[in-house]
Amino acid sequence: MVPLGSALAVLSATMLGFAPPAPAATPAALPPPTAALTEVTDFGPNPTGLRMYTYVPQHVRAHPAVVVAIHYCGGTGPAFFGGTQFASLADVYGFVVVYPSAGRCFDVSTPAALTHNGNSDPAGIVSMVHYVVRHLHADAHRVFATGISSGAMMTNVLLGDYPDLFRAGSAMSGVAFGCFATTDGSTWNSACANGQIAKSPREWGDLVRGAFPGYRGPRPRMQLWHGTEDTILFYPNFGEEVKEWTDVLRTRPASVDHPQPSWTHSVYRNRLGRVEVDAYSVAGEDHNLGFHFPDWARYAITYFGLTGRH
């Protein structure tokens, strides 16, 4: 665990490092993965010493898409492999999964983490993607990021830092890019975690745009999930994420529906009618939403366009 600067911060980070509950029987359950998780070493620049694991399905597609699946605080790549459905979905749809492994919270706070080509965790994760593109002949134009909690925060950071690499993201129980920023050496921001940081859409958008000054290319689409009863990364963070990405992607509200009774699903489209922000608010759910609802992985890869049904 990285130093967090205070007893309260250490307690909060420990809570963020939740272990997934025992899986419940669900009709969405998939068969276990058919191939092995493999660790890769010497994959490129890695300033913070992250470990890299890959899952390549037995029937991988030619020039496969890449899904970077990022664990919660205190987790590991192998734990996230075993606790989510991305590998089993890779068996069905032929993409490659990369599991970065920190064994701690990912750095989403320091200036180095919030800068394109900075010298922190995002740089190591990008090296993993470049390795897979080179050595597995993966499609550099179909790279996606997703994660829970700390992994959701890193998903926001990767899409902000590297809009030239990632095509879309899906963040489960996270915070907006830049919300967790600190300048005192700590990697914990209690005001953000508690949902006390609010900015205008333009202010949030400027933080994202400022991560890669001069970039004028397309921006990755974003899917967001949050439970209304989250007491680790409080629910107001969901609204701030929506404000941020709707500004960055220049979208307007298009529709609201309720796919399940407790869900409010809000869709935001750009001027061409393309869905750019896809937001799910889940009433009554806490920070463990991603493990209470394991089929969110299928929603994520469908949003990425990897199932042929989106």
mmCIF file of C-alpha atoms in Angstrom:
data_model
loop_
_atom_site.group_PDB
_atom_site.id
_atom_site.type_symbol
_atom_site.label_atom_id
_atom_site.label_comp_id
_atom_site.label_asym_id
_atom_site.label_seq_id
_atom_site.Cartn_x
_atom_site.Cartn_y
_atom_site.Cartn_z
ATOM 1 C CA MET A 1 0.000 0.000 0.000
ATOM 2 C CA VAL A 2 1.355 3.422 -0.878
ATOM 3 C CA PRO A 3 1.532 6.043 1.909
ATOM 4 C CA LEU A 4 -1.714 7.995 2.008
ATOM 5 C CA GLY A 5 -0.732 10.731 4.383
ATOM 6 C CA SER A 6 -3.094 10.298 7.331
ATOM 7 C CA ALA A 7 -4.857 7.702 9.444
ATOM 8 C CA LEU A 8 -8.182 8.624 7.855
ATOM 9 C CA ALA A 9 -6.717 8.208 4.400
ATOM 10 C CA VAL A 10 -5.260 4.812 5.268
ATOM 11 C CA LEU A 11 -8.641 3.694 6.593
ATOM 12 C CA SER A 12 -10.382 4.911 3.448
ATOM 13 C CA ALA A 13 -7.884 3.205 1.159
ATOM 14 C CA THR A 14 -8.314 -0.028 3.083
ATOM 15 C CA MET A 15 -12.035 0.209 2.518
ATOM 16 C CA LEU A 16 -11.407 0.804 -1.185
ATOM 17 C CA GLY A 17 -9.440 -2.421 -1.261
ATOM 18 C CA PHE A 18 -12.617 -4.429 -0.794
ATOM 19 C CA ALA A 19 -12.664 -8.083 -1.690
ATOM 20 C CA PRO A 20 -15.452 -9.236 -3.973
ATOM 21 C CA PRO A 21 -18.229 -11.116 -2.198
ATOM 22 C CA ALA A 22 -18.831 -14.754 -2.997
ATOM 23 C CA PRO A 23 -20.472 -14.887 -6.430
ATOM 24 C CA ALA A 24 -24.194 -15.473 -6.385
ATOM 25 C CA ALA A 25 -25.980 -17.731 -8.834
ATOM 26 C CA THR A 26 -27.021 -15.665 -11.816
ATOM 27 C CA PRO A 27 -28.390 -16.425 -15.264
ATOM 28 C CA ALA A 28 -25.651 -14.145 -16.622
ATOM 29 C CA ALA A 29 -22.914 -16.506 -15.410
ATOM 30 C CA LEU A 30 -20.394 -17.526 -18.054
ATOM 31 C CA PRO A 31 -18.184 -20.633 -18.227
ATOM 32 C CA PRO A 32 -14.726 -20.254 -16.685
ATOM 33 C CA PRO A 33 -11.926 -19.100 -18.974
ATOM 34 C CA THR A 34 -10.486 -21.800 -21.218
ATOM 35 C CA ALA A 35 -6.921 -20.456 -21.518
ATOM 36 C CA ALA A 36 -4.300 -19.481 -18.950
ATOM 37 C CA LEU A 37 -3.455 -16.083 -17.529
ATOM 38 C CA THR A 38 0.166 -15.276 -18.406
ATOM 39 C CA GLU A 39 2.553 -12.801 -16.810
ATOM 40 C CA VAL A 40 4.671 -10.684 -19.157
ATOM 41 C CA THR A 41 7.922 -9.091 -18.000
ATOM 42 C CA ASP A 42 10.169 -6.545 -19.707
ATOM 43 C CA PHE A 43 7.247 -5.043 -21.592
ATOM 44 C CA GLY A 44 8.671 -1.527 -21.823
ATOM 45 C CA PRO A 45 8.962 1.649 -19.751
ATOM 46 C CA ASN A 46 7.418 0.974 -16.343
ATOM 47 C CA PRO A 47 8.354 3.756 -13.919
ATOM 48 C CA THR A 48 6.314 2.461 -10.970
ATOM 49 C CA GLY A 49 7.032 -1.260 -11.242
ATOM 50 C CA LEU A 50 3.591 -2.491 -12.255
ATOM 51 C CA ARG A 51 3.173 -6.133 -13.225
ATOM 52 C CA MET A 52 1.507 -7.158 -16.476
ATOM 53 C CA TYR A 53 -0.769 -10.141 -17.077
ATOM 54 C CA THR A 54 -2.457 -11.062 -20.348
ATOM 55 C CA TYR A 55 -5.289 -13.343 -21.305
ATOM 56 C CA VAL A 56 -5.226 -14.569 -24.898
ATOM 57 C CA PRO A 57 -8.221 -16.823 -25.699
ATOM 58 C CA GLN A 58 -7.706 -20.082 -27.561
ATOM 59 C CA HIS A 59 -9.631 -18.692 -30.524
ATOM 60 C CA VAL A 60 -8.248 -15.178 -30.630
ATOM 61 C CA ARG A 61 -9.249 -13.123 -33.653
ATOM 62 C CA ALA A 62 -6.733 -11.875 -36.171
ATOM 63 C CA HIS A 63 -5.593 -8.396 -35.115
ATOM 64 C CA PRO A 64 -7.706 -8.572 -31.946
ATOM 65 C CA ALA A 65 -9.095 -5.714 -29.931
ATOM 66 C CA VAL A 66 -7.463 -5.044 -26.548
ATOM 67 C CA VAL A 67 -9.392 -4.573 -23.280
ATOM 68 C CA VAL A 68 -7.356 -3.237 -20.353
ATOM 69 C CA ALA A 69 -9.156 -4.477 -17.199
ATOM 70 C CA ILE A 70 -8.008 -2.593 -14.096
ATOM 71 C CA HIS A 71 -8.421 -3.825 -10.536
ATOM 72 C CA TYR A 72 -9.743 -2.130 -7.415
ATOM 73 C CA CYS A 73 -7.494 -0.672 -4.715
ATOM 74 C CA GLY A 74 -5.412 -3.366 -3.049
ATOM 75 C CA GLY A 75 -6.244 -5.889 -5.742
ATOM 76 C CA THR A 76 -4.079 -7.624 -8.313
ATOM 77 C CA GLY A 77 -4.341 -8.516 -11.962
ATOM 78 C CA PRO A 78 -4.869 -12.231 -11.206
ATOM 79 C CA ALA A 79 -7.596 -11.396 -8.667
ATOM 80 C CA PHE A 80 -9.403 -9.239 -11.218
ATOM 81 C CA PHE A 81 -9.023 -11.996 -13.812
ATOM 82 C CA GLY A 82 -10.695 -14.458 -11.431
ATOM 83 C CA GLY A 83 -13.369 -12.064 -10.170
ATOM 84 C CA THR A 84 -14.746 -10.641 -13.417
ATOM 85 C CA GLN A 85 -16.131 -12.002 -16.675
ATOM 86 C CA PHE A 86 -13.770 -10.311 -19.132
ATOM 87 C CA ALA A 87 -11.697 -13.444 -19.829
ATOM 88 C CA SER A 88 -14.778 -15.588 -20.425
ATOM 89 C CA LEU A 89 -16.148 -12.913 -22.748
ATOM 90 C CA ALA A 90 -12.792 -12.894 -24.550
ATOM 91 C CA ASP A 91 -13.309 -16.611 -25.188
ATOM 92 C CA VAL A 92 -16.579 -15.788 -26.925
ATOM 93 C CA TYR A 93 -15.549 -12.682 -28.859
ATOM 94 C CA GLY A 94 -11.835 -13.211 -29.492
ATOM 95 C CA PHE A 95 -10.277 -10.093 -27.945
ATOM 96 C CA VAL A 96 -7.190 -9.911 -25.709
ATOM 97 C CA VAL A 97 -7.385 -8.778 -22.076
ATOM 98 C CA VAL A 98 -4.543 -6.983 -20.308
ATOM 99 C CA TYR A 99 -4.622 -6.994 -16.499
ATOM 100 C CA PRO A 100 -2.279 -4.385 -14.945
ATOM 101 C CA SER A 101 -1.328 -5.383 -11.409
ATOM 102 C CA ALA A 102 -0.293 -2.956 -8.678
ATOM 103 C CA GLY A 103 -1.252 -4.685 -5.424
ATOM 104 C CA ARG A 104 -2.218 -1.218 -4.163
ATOM 105 C CA CYS A 105 -4.222 1.794 -5.258
ATOM 106 C CA PHE A 106 -3.283 3.045 -8.706
ATOM 107 C CA ASP A 107 -1.813 6.540 -8.855
ATOM 108 C CA VAL A 108 -4.561 8.812 -10.162
ATOM 109 C CA SER A 109 -3.492 11.791 -8.071
ATOM 110 C CA THR A 110 0.012 13.057 -8.789
ATOM 111 C CA PRO A 111 0.904 15.508 -11.548
ATOM 112 C CA ALA A 112 2.894 12.700 -13.223
ATOM 113 C CA ALA A 113 -0.237 10.543 -13.379
ATOM 114 C CA LEU A 114 -2.404 13.284 -14.845
ATOM 115 C CA THR A 115 -0.122 14.129 -17.761
ATOM 116 C CA HIS A 116 0.352 12.580 -21.196
ATOM 117 C CA ASN A 117 3.663 10.698 -21.184
ATOM 118 C CA GLY A 118 4.031 11.315 -17.455
ATOM 119 C CA ASN A 119 6.209 9.219 -15.172
ATOM 120 C CA SER A 120 3.699 7.164 -13.187
ATOM 121 C CA ASP A 121 1.248 4.253 -13.426
ATOM 122 C CA PRO A 122 -0.490 5.329 -16.663
ATOM 123 C CA ALA A 123 2.846 5.212 -18.498
ATOM 124 C CA GLY A 124 3.389 1.595 -17.469
ATOM 125 C CA ILE A 125 -0.123 0.604 -18.542
ATOM 126 C CA VAL A 126 0.402 2.249 -21.928
ATOM 127 C CA SER A 127 3.632 0.243 -22.309
ATOM 128 C CA MET A 128 1.564 -2.910 -21.767
ATOM 129 C CA VAL A 129 -0.783 -1.912 -24.572
ATOM 130 C CA HIS A 130 2.113 -1.161 -26.922
ATOM 131 C CA TYR A 131 3.622 -4.561 -26.097
ATOM 132 C CA VAL A 132 0.405 -6.370 -26.992
ATOM 133 C CA VAL A 133 0.050 -4.419 -30.222
ATOM 134 C CA ARG A 134 3.626 -5.294 -31.223
ATOM 135 C CA HIS A 135 3.853 -8.893 -30.095
ATOM 136 C CA LEU A 136 0.291 -10.129 -30.570
ATOM 137 C CA HIS A 137 -0.450 -8.007 -33.650
ATOM 138 C CA ALA A 138 -3.412 -6.459 -31.851
ATOM 139 C CA ASP A 139 -5.401 -3.626 -33.400
ATOM 140 C CA ALA A 140 -4.012 -0.311 -32.149
ATOM 141 C CA HIS A 141 -7.270 1.357 -33.195
ATOM 142 C CA ARG A 142 -9.411 -0.845 -30.923
ATOM 143 C CA VAL A 143 -7.965 -0.387 -27.438
ATOM 144 C CA PHE A 144 -10.347 0.010 -24.488
ATOM 145 C CA ALA A 145 -10.058 0.547 -20.718
ATOM 146 C CA THR A 146 -12.361 -0.538 -17.915
ATOM 147 C CA GLY A 147 -12.172 -0.972 -14.163
ATOM 148 C CA ILE A 148 -13.795 -0.888 -10.753
ATOM 149 C CA SER A 149 -13.095 1.683 -7.995
ATOM 150 C CA SER A 150 -9.385 2.547 -8.263
ATOM 151 C CA GLY A 151 -9.517 0.876 -11.678
ATOM 152 C CA ALA A 152 -12.455 3.081 -12.642
ATOM 153 C CA MET A 153 -10.497 6.156 -11.585
ATOM 154 C CA MET A 154 -7.574 4.925 -13.689
ATOM 155 C CA THR A 155 -9.941 4.397 -16.621
ATOM 156 C CA ASN A 156 -10.865 8.092 -16.405
ATOM 157 C CA VAL A 157 -7.174 9.007 -16.209
ATOM 158 C CA LEU A 158 -6.115 6.851 -19.166
ATOM 159 C CA LEU A 159 -8.824 8.300 -21.392
ATOM 160 C CA GLY A 160 -7.788 11.809 -20.394
ATOM 161 C CA ASP A 161 -4.036 11.259 -20.723
ATOM 162 C CA TYR A 162 -4.084 9.125 -23.869
ATOM 163 C CA PRO A 163 -7.021 10.010 -26.123
ATOM 164 C CA ASP A 164 -4.782 9.033 -29.028
ATOM 165 C CA LEU A 165 -4.622 5.413 -27.811
ATOM 166 C CA PHE A 166 -7.924 4.526 -26.134
ATOM 167 C CA ARG A 167 -11.132 4.376 -28.116
ATOM 168 C CA ALA A 168 -13.597 4.057 -25.212
ATOM 169 C CA GLY A 169 -13.818 3.304 -21.506
ATOM 170 C CA SER A 170 -16.243 1.906 -18.941
ATOM 171 C CA ALA A 171 -15.801 3.102 -15.337
ATOM 172 C CA MET A 172 -17.581 1.326 -12.473
ATOM 173 C CA SER A 173 -17.766 3.385 -9.248
ATOM 174 C CA GLY A 174 -15.073 5.950 -10.023
ATOM 175 C CA VAL A 175 -14.465 9.699 -10.050
ATOM 176 C CA ALA A 176 -13.850 12.308 -12.739
ATOM 177 C CA PHE A 177 -10.416 12.819 -14.254
ATOM 178 C CA GLY A 178 -8.506 15.226 -12.007
ATOM 179 C CA CYS A 179 -10.864 14.947 -9.038
ATOM 180 C CA PHE A 180 -8.339 12.965 -6.983
ATOM 181 C CA ALA A 181 -5.471 15.325 -7.834
ATOM 182 C CA THR A 182 -3.044 16.197 -5.052
ATOM 183 C CA THR A 183 0.184 18.194 -4.915
ATOM 184 C CA ASP A 184 1.414 17.303 -1.423
ATOM 185 C CA GLY A 185 2.787 13.845 -2.200
ATOM 186 C CA SER A 186 -0.342 12.078 -0.985
ATOM 187 C CA THR A 187 -2.359 9.837 -3.299
ATOM 188 C CA TRP A 188 -5.590 10.243 -1.333
ATOM 189 C CA ASN A 189 -8.068 13.098 -1.743
ATOM 190 C CA SER A 190 -10.781 12.911 0.917
ATOM 191 C CA ALA A 191 -12.777 15.832 -0.485
ATOM 192 C CA CYS A 192 -13.104 14.054 -3.805
ATOM 193 C CA ALA A 193 -13.849 10.657 -2.266
ATOM 194 C CA ASN A 194 -16.592 12.231 -0.163
ATOM 195 C CA GLY A 195 -18.213 13.859 -3.196
ATOM 196 C CA GLN A 196 -17.348 17.392 -2.074
ATOM 197 C CA ILE A 197 -15.598 18.590 -5.246
ATOM 198 C CA ALA A 198 -17.926 20.131 -7.815
ATOM 199 C CA LYS A 199 -16.937 21.990 -10.966
ATOM 200 C CA SER A 200 -18.690 23.281 -14.039
ATOM 201 C CA PRO A 201 -18.661 21.044 -17.120
ATOM 202 C CA ARG A 202 -16.193 23.408 -18.774
ATOM 203 C CA GLU A 203 -13.864 23.354 -15.760
ATOM 204 C CA TRP A 204 -13.846 19.555 -15.736
ATOM 205 C CA GLY A 205 -13.387 19.436 -19.481
ATOM 206 C CA ASP A 206 -10.434 21.814 -19.279
ATOM 207 C CA LEU A 207 -8.693 19.434 -16.863
ATOM 208 C CA VAL A 208 -8.975 16.634 -19.421
ATOM 209 C CA ARG A 209 -7.880 18.817 -22.305
ATOM 210 C CA GLY A 210 -4.964 20.129 -20.249
ATOM 211 C CA ALA A 211 -3.529 16.623 -19.785
ATOM 212 C CA PHE A 212 -2.431 16.526 -23.430
ATOM 213 C CA PRO A 213 -1.974 20.125 -24.571
ATOM 214 C CA GLY A 214 -2.214 20.581 -28.296
ATOM 215 C CA TYR A 215 -4.106 17.350 -28.955
ATOM 216 C CA ARG A 216 -6.884 17.975 -31.486
ATOM 217 C CA GLY A 217 -7.895 14.455 -32.484
ATOM 218 C CA PRO A 218 -10.964 12.400 -31.585
ATOM 219 C CA ARG A 219 -11.747 11.667 -27.945
ATOM 220 C CA PRO A 220 -12.690 8.260 -26.508
ATOM 221 C CA ARG A 221 -16.306 7.540 -25.579
ATOM 222 C CA MET A 222 -17.184 6.865 -21.942
ATOM 223 C CA GLN A 223 -19.606 4.580 -20.102
ATOM 224 C CA LEU A 224 -20.204 5.360 -16.408
ATOM 225 C CA TRP A 225 -21.763 3.326 -13.576
ATOM 226 C CA HIS A 226 -22.431 4.302 -9.940
ATOM 227 C CA GLY A 227 -24.574 3.177 -7.033
ATOM 228 C CA THR A 228 -26.550 5.838 -5.195
ATOM 229 C CA GLU A 229 -25.526 4.438 -1.782
ATOM 230 C CA ASP A 230 -21.774 4.396 -2.425
ATOM 231 C CA THR A 231 -20.054 5.514 0.796
ATOM 232 C CA ILE A 232 -16.473 5.005 -0.419
ATOM 233 C CA LEU A 233 -16.478 7.148 -3.564
ATOM 234 C CA PHE A 234 -19.695 9.000 -2.854
ATOM 235 C CA TYR A 235 -22.483 9.203 -5.429
ATOM 236 C CA PRO A 236 -22.049 12.927 -6.302
ATOM 237 C CA ASN A 237 -18.895 11.870 -8.131
ATOM 238 C CA PHE A 238 -21.094 10.225 -10.748
ATOM 239 C CA GLY A 239 -22.673 13.547 -11.695
ATOM 240 C CA GLU A 240 -19.263 15.194 -11.897
ATOM 241 C CA GLU A 241 -18.038 12.453 -14.251
ATOM 242 C CA VAL A 242 -21.086 12.974 -16.448
ATOM 243 C CA LYS A 243 -20.475 16.735 -16.540
ATOM 244 C CA GLU A 244 -16.827 16.182 -17.457
ATOM 245 C CA TRP A 245 -17.254 13.749 -20.312
ATOM 246 C CA THR A 246 -20.329 15.376 -21.808
ATOM 247 C CA ASP A 247 -18.277 18.567 -22.056
ATOM 248 C CA VAL A 248 -15.186 16.847 -23.468
ATOM 249 C CA LEU A 249 -17.278 14.957 -26.020
ATOM 250 C CA ARG A 250 -19.629 17.863 -26.785
ATOM 251 C CA THR A 251 -22.821 15.904 -26.258
ATOM 252 C CA ARG A 252 -26.422 16.631 -25.441
ATOM 253 C CA PRO A 253 -28.952 14.566 -23.457
ATOM 254 C CA ALA A 254 -30.734 12.234 -25.838
ATOM 255 C CA SER A 255 -32.821 9.773 -23.806
ATOM 256 C CA VAL A 256 -33.479 8.304 -20.370
ATOM 257 C CA ASP A 257 -34.815 4.809 -19.719
ATOM 258 C CA HIS A 258 -34.945 2.167 -16.985
ATOM 259 C CA PRO A 259 -33.603 -1.192 -18.201
ATOM 260 C CA GLN A 260 -34.145 -2.537 -14.674
ATOM 261 C CA PRO A 261 -36.421 -1.036 -12.016
ATOM 262 C CA SER A 262 -33.538 0.416 -9.971
ATOM 263 C CA TRP A 263 -31.574 1.712 -12.975
ATOM 264 C CA THR A 264 -31.659 5.128 -14.572
ATOM 265 C CA HIS A 265 -29.874 4.959 -17.905
ATOM 266 C CA SER A 266 -29.029 8.309 -19.495
ATOM 267 C CA VAL A 267 -27.729 8.539 -23.051
ATOM 268 C CA TYR A 268 -25.836 11.514 -24.468
ATOM 269 C CA ARG A 269 -25.228 11.899 -28.197
ATOM 270 C CA ASN A 270 -23.042 14.178 -30.283
ATOM 271 C CA ARG A 271 -24.337 16.326 -33.128
ATOM 272 C CA LEU A 272 -24.066 13.361 -35.509
ATOM 273 C CA GLY A 273 -26.287 11.228 -33.268
ATOM 274 C CA ARG A 274 -23.518 8.966 -31.992
ATOM 275 C CA VAL A 275 -23.722 7.793 -28.372
ATOM 276 C CA GLU A 276 -20.666 9.279 -26.679
ATOM 277 C CA VAL A 277 -21.581 9.085 -22.965
ATOM 278 C CA ASP A 278 -23.609 6.171 -21.572
ATOM 279 C CA ALA A 279 -24.454 6.616 -17.879
ATOM 280 C CA TYR A 280 -26.067 4.148 -15.446
ATOM 281 C CA SER A 281 -27.220 5.276 -11.982
ATOM 282 C CA VAL A 282 -28.282 2.313 -9.809
ATOM 283 C CA ALA A 283 -30.571 3.109 -6.873
ATOM 284 C CA GLY A 284 -29.780 1.480 -3.541
ATOM 285 C CA GLU A 285 -26.432 0.027 -4.603
ATOM 286 C CA ASP A 286 -23.146 0.610 -2.759
ATOM 287 C CA HIS A 287 -19.501 0.598 -3.818
ATOM 288 C CA ASN A 288 -19.634 -3.153 -4.536
ATOM 289 C CA LEU A 289 -22.010 -2.636 -7.456
ATOM 290 C CA GLY A 290 -19.561 -4.156 -9.941
ATOM 291 C CA PHE A 291 -19.462 -7.437 -8.013
ATOM 292 C CA HIS A 292 -23.171 -7.500 -7.189
ATOM 293 C CA PHE A 293 -23.808 -7.192 -10.923
ATOM 294 C CA PRO A 294 -21.079 -9.205 -12.699
ATOM 295 C CA ASP A 295 -22.801 -8.893 -16.067
ATOM 296 C CA TRP A 296 -21.632 -5.255 -16.236
ATOM 297 C CA ALA A 297 -18.592 -6.650 -18.074
ATOM 298 C CA ARG A 298 -20.868 -7.678 -20.918
ATOM 299 C CA TYR A 299 -22.439 -4.208 -20.961
ATOM 300 C CA ALA A 300 -18.950 -2.707 -21.167
ATOM 301 C CA ILE A 301 -17.729 -4.769 -24.100
ATOM 302 C CA THR A 302 -21.045 -4.267 -25.880
ATOM 303 C CA TYR A 303 -20.532 -0.526 -25.501
ATOM 304 C CA PHE A 304 -17.029 -0.983 -26.899
ATOM 305 C CA GLY A 305 -18.538 -2.620 -29.988
ATOM 306 C CA LEU A 306 -16.868 -5.996 -29.415
ATOM 307 C CA THR A 307 -19.997 -8.178 -29.508
ATOM 308 C CA GLY A 308 -21.319 -7.175 -32.893
ATOM 309 C CA ARG A 309 -24.564 -5.988 -31.275
ATOM 310 C CA HIS A 310 -23.787 -2.308 -30.647
#
